[in-house]
PDB file of C-alpha atoms in Angstrom:
ATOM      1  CA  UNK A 625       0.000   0.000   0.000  1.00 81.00           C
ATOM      2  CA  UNK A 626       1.344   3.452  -0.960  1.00 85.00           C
ATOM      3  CA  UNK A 627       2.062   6.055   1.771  1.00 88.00           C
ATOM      4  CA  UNK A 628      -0.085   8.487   2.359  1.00 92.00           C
ATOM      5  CA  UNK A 629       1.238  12.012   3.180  1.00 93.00           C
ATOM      6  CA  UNK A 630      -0.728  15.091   5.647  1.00 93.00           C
ATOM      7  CA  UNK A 631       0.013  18.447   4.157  1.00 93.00           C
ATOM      8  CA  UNK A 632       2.346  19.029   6.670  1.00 92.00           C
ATOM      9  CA  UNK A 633       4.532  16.249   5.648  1.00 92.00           C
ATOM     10  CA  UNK A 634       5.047  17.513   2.142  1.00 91.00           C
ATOM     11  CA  UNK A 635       5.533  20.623   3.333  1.00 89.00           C
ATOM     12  CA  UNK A 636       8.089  19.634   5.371  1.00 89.00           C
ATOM     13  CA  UNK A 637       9.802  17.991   2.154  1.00 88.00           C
ATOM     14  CA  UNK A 638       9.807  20.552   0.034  1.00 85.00           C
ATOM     15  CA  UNK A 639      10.308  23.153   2.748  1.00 85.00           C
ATOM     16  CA  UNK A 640       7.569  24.898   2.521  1.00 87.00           C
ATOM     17  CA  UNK A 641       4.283  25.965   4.564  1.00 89.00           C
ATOM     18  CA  UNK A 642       1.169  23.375   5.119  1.00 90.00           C
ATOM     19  CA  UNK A 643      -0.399  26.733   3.947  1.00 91.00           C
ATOM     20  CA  UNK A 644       0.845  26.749   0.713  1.00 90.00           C
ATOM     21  CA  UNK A 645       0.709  23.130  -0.016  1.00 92.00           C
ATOM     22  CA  UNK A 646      -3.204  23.010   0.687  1.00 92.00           C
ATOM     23  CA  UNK A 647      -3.541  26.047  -1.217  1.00 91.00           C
ATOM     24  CA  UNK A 648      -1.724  24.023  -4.061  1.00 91.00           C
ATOM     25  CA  UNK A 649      -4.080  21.568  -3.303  1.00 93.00           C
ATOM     26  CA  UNK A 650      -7.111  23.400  -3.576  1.00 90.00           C
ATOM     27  CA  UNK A 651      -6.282  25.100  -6.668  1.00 89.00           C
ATOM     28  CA  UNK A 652      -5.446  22.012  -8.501  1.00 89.00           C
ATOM     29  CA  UNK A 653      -1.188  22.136  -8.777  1.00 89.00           C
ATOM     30  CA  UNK A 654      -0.821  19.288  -6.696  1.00 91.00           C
ATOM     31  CA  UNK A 655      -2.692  16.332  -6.524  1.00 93.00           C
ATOM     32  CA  UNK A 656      -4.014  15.021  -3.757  1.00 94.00           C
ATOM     33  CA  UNK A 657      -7.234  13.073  -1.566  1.00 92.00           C
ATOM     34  CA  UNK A 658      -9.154  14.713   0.143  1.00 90.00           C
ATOM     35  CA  UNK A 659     -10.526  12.098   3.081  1.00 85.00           C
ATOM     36  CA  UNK A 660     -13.690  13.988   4.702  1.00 88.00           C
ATOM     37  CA  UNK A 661     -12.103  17.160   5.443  1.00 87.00           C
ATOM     38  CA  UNK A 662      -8.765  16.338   5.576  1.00 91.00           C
ATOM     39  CA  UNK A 663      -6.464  16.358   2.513  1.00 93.00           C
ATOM     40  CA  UNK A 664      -3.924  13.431   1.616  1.00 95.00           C
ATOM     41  CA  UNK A 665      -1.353  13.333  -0.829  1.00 94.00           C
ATOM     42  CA  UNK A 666       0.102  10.071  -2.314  1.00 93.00           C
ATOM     43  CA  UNK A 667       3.635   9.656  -2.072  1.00 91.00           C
ATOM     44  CA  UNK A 668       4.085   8.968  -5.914  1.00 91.00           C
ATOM     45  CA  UNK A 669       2.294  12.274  -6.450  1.00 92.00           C
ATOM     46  CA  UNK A 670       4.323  14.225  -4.434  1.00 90.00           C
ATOM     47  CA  UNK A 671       7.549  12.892  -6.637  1.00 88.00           C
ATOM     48  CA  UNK A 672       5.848  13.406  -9.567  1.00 87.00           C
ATOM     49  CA  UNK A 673       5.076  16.920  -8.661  1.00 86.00           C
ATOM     50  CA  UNK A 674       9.224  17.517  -7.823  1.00 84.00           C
ATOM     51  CA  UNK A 675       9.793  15.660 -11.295  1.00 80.00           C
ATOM     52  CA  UNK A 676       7.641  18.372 -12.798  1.00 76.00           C
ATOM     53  CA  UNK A 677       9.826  21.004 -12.207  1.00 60.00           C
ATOM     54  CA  UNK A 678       6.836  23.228 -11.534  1.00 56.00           C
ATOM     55  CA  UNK A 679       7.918  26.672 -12.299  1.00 50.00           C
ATOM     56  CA  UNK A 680       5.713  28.295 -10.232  1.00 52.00           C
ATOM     57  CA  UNK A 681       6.467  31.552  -8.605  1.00 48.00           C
ATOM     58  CA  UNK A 682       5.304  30.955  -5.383  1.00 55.00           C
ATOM     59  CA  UNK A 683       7.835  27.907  -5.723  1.00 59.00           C
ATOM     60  CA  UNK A 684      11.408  28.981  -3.969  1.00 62.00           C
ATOM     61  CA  UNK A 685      14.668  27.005  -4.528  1.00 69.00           C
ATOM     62  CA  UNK A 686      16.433  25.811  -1.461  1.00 73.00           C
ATOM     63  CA  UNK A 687      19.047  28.254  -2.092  1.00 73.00           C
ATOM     64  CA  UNK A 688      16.162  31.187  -1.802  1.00 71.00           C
ATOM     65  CA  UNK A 689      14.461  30.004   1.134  1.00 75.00           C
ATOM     66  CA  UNK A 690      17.918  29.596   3.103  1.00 77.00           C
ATOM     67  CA  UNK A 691      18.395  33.671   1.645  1.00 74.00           C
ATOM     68  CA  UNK A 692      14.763  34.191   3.511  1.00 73.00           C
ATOM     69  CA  UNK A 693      15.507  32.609   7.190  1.00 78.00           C
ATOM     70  CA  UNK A 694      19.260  34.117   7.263  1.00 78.00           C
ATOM     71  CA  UNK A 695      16.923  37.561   6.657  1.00 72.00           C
ATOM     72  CA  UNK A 696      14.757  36.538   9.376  1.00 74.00           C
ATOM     73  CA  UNK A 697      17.865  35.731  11.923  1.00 80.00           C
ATOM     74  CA  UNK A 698      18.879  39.076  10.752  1.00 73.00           C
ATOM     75  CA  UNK A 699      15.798  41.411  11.678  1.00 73.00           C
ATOM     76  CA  UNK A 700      15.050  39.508  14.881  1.00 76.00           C
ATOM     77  CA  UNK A 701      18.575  40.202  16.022  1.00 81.00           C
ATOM     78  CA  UNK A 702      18.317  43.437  14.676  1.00 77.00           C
ATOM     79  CA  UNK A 703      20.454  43.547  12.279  1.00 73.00           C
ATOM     80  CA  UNK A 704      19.545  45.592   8.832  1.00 71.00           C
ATOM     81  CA  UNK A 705      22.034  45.797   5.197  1.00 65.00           C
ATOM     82  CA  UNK A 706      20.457  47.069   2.123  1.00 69.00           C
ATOM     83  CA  UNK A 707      19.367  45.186  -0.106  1.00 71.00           C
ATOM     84  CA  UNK A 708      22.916  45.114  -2.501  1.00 74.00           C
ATOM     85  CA  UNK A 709      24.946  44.362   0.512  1.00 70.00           C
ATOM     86  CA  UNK A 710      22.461  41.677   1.480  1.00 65.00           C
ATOM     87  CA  UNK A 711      22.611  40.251  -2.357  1.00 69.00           C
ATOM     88  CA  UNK A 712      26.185  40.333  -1.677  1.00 72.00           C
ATOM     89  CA  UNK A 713      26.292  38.377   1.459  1.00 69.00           C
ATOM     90  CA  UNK A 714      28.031  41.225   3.491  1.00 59.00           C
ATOM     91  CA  UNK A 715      25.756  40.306   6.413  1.00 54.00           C
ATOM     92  CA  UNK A 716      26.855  42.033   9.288  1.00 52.00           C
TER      93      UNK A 716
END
């Protein structure tokens, strides 16, 4: 029997919020089950998606979303750059 995966588990894999995964769901990108009110998503489907190479914008590559939580460290330790400095990894 295949797995089954929550929303929460694929967002986990592709690093990503439940959020956006349902919201994939909902609007069709990713295909999934939805048992009573709860949405499942095979395993196979979830590969197939990644084999897809879905260009979406909402879609960031690993490289962007570990750009996104170094900002985050950075404003909740207070720490600001502009933007070019930032792009340049001059972090302070």
């Amino acid at each position: 029997m295949e797995k089954l995966l929550t929303p929460k588990d694929a967002a986990e894999i592709l690093s990503l919020s439940p959020v956006t995964i349902k919201k994939w769901l909902w609007q069709g990108k990713l295909k999934g089950i939805k048992v009573g009110s709860v949405w499942r998503i095979k395993e196979s489907d979830l590969k197939a998606f990644l084999r897809t190479g879905n260009d979406d914008e909402e879609k960031l590559s690993r490289d962007d979303l570990e750009a996104v939580k170094r900002g985050l460290e950075d404003i909740k330790a207070g720490r600001y750059v502009t933007l070019e400095e930032y792009e340049q990894d001059k972090r302070p």
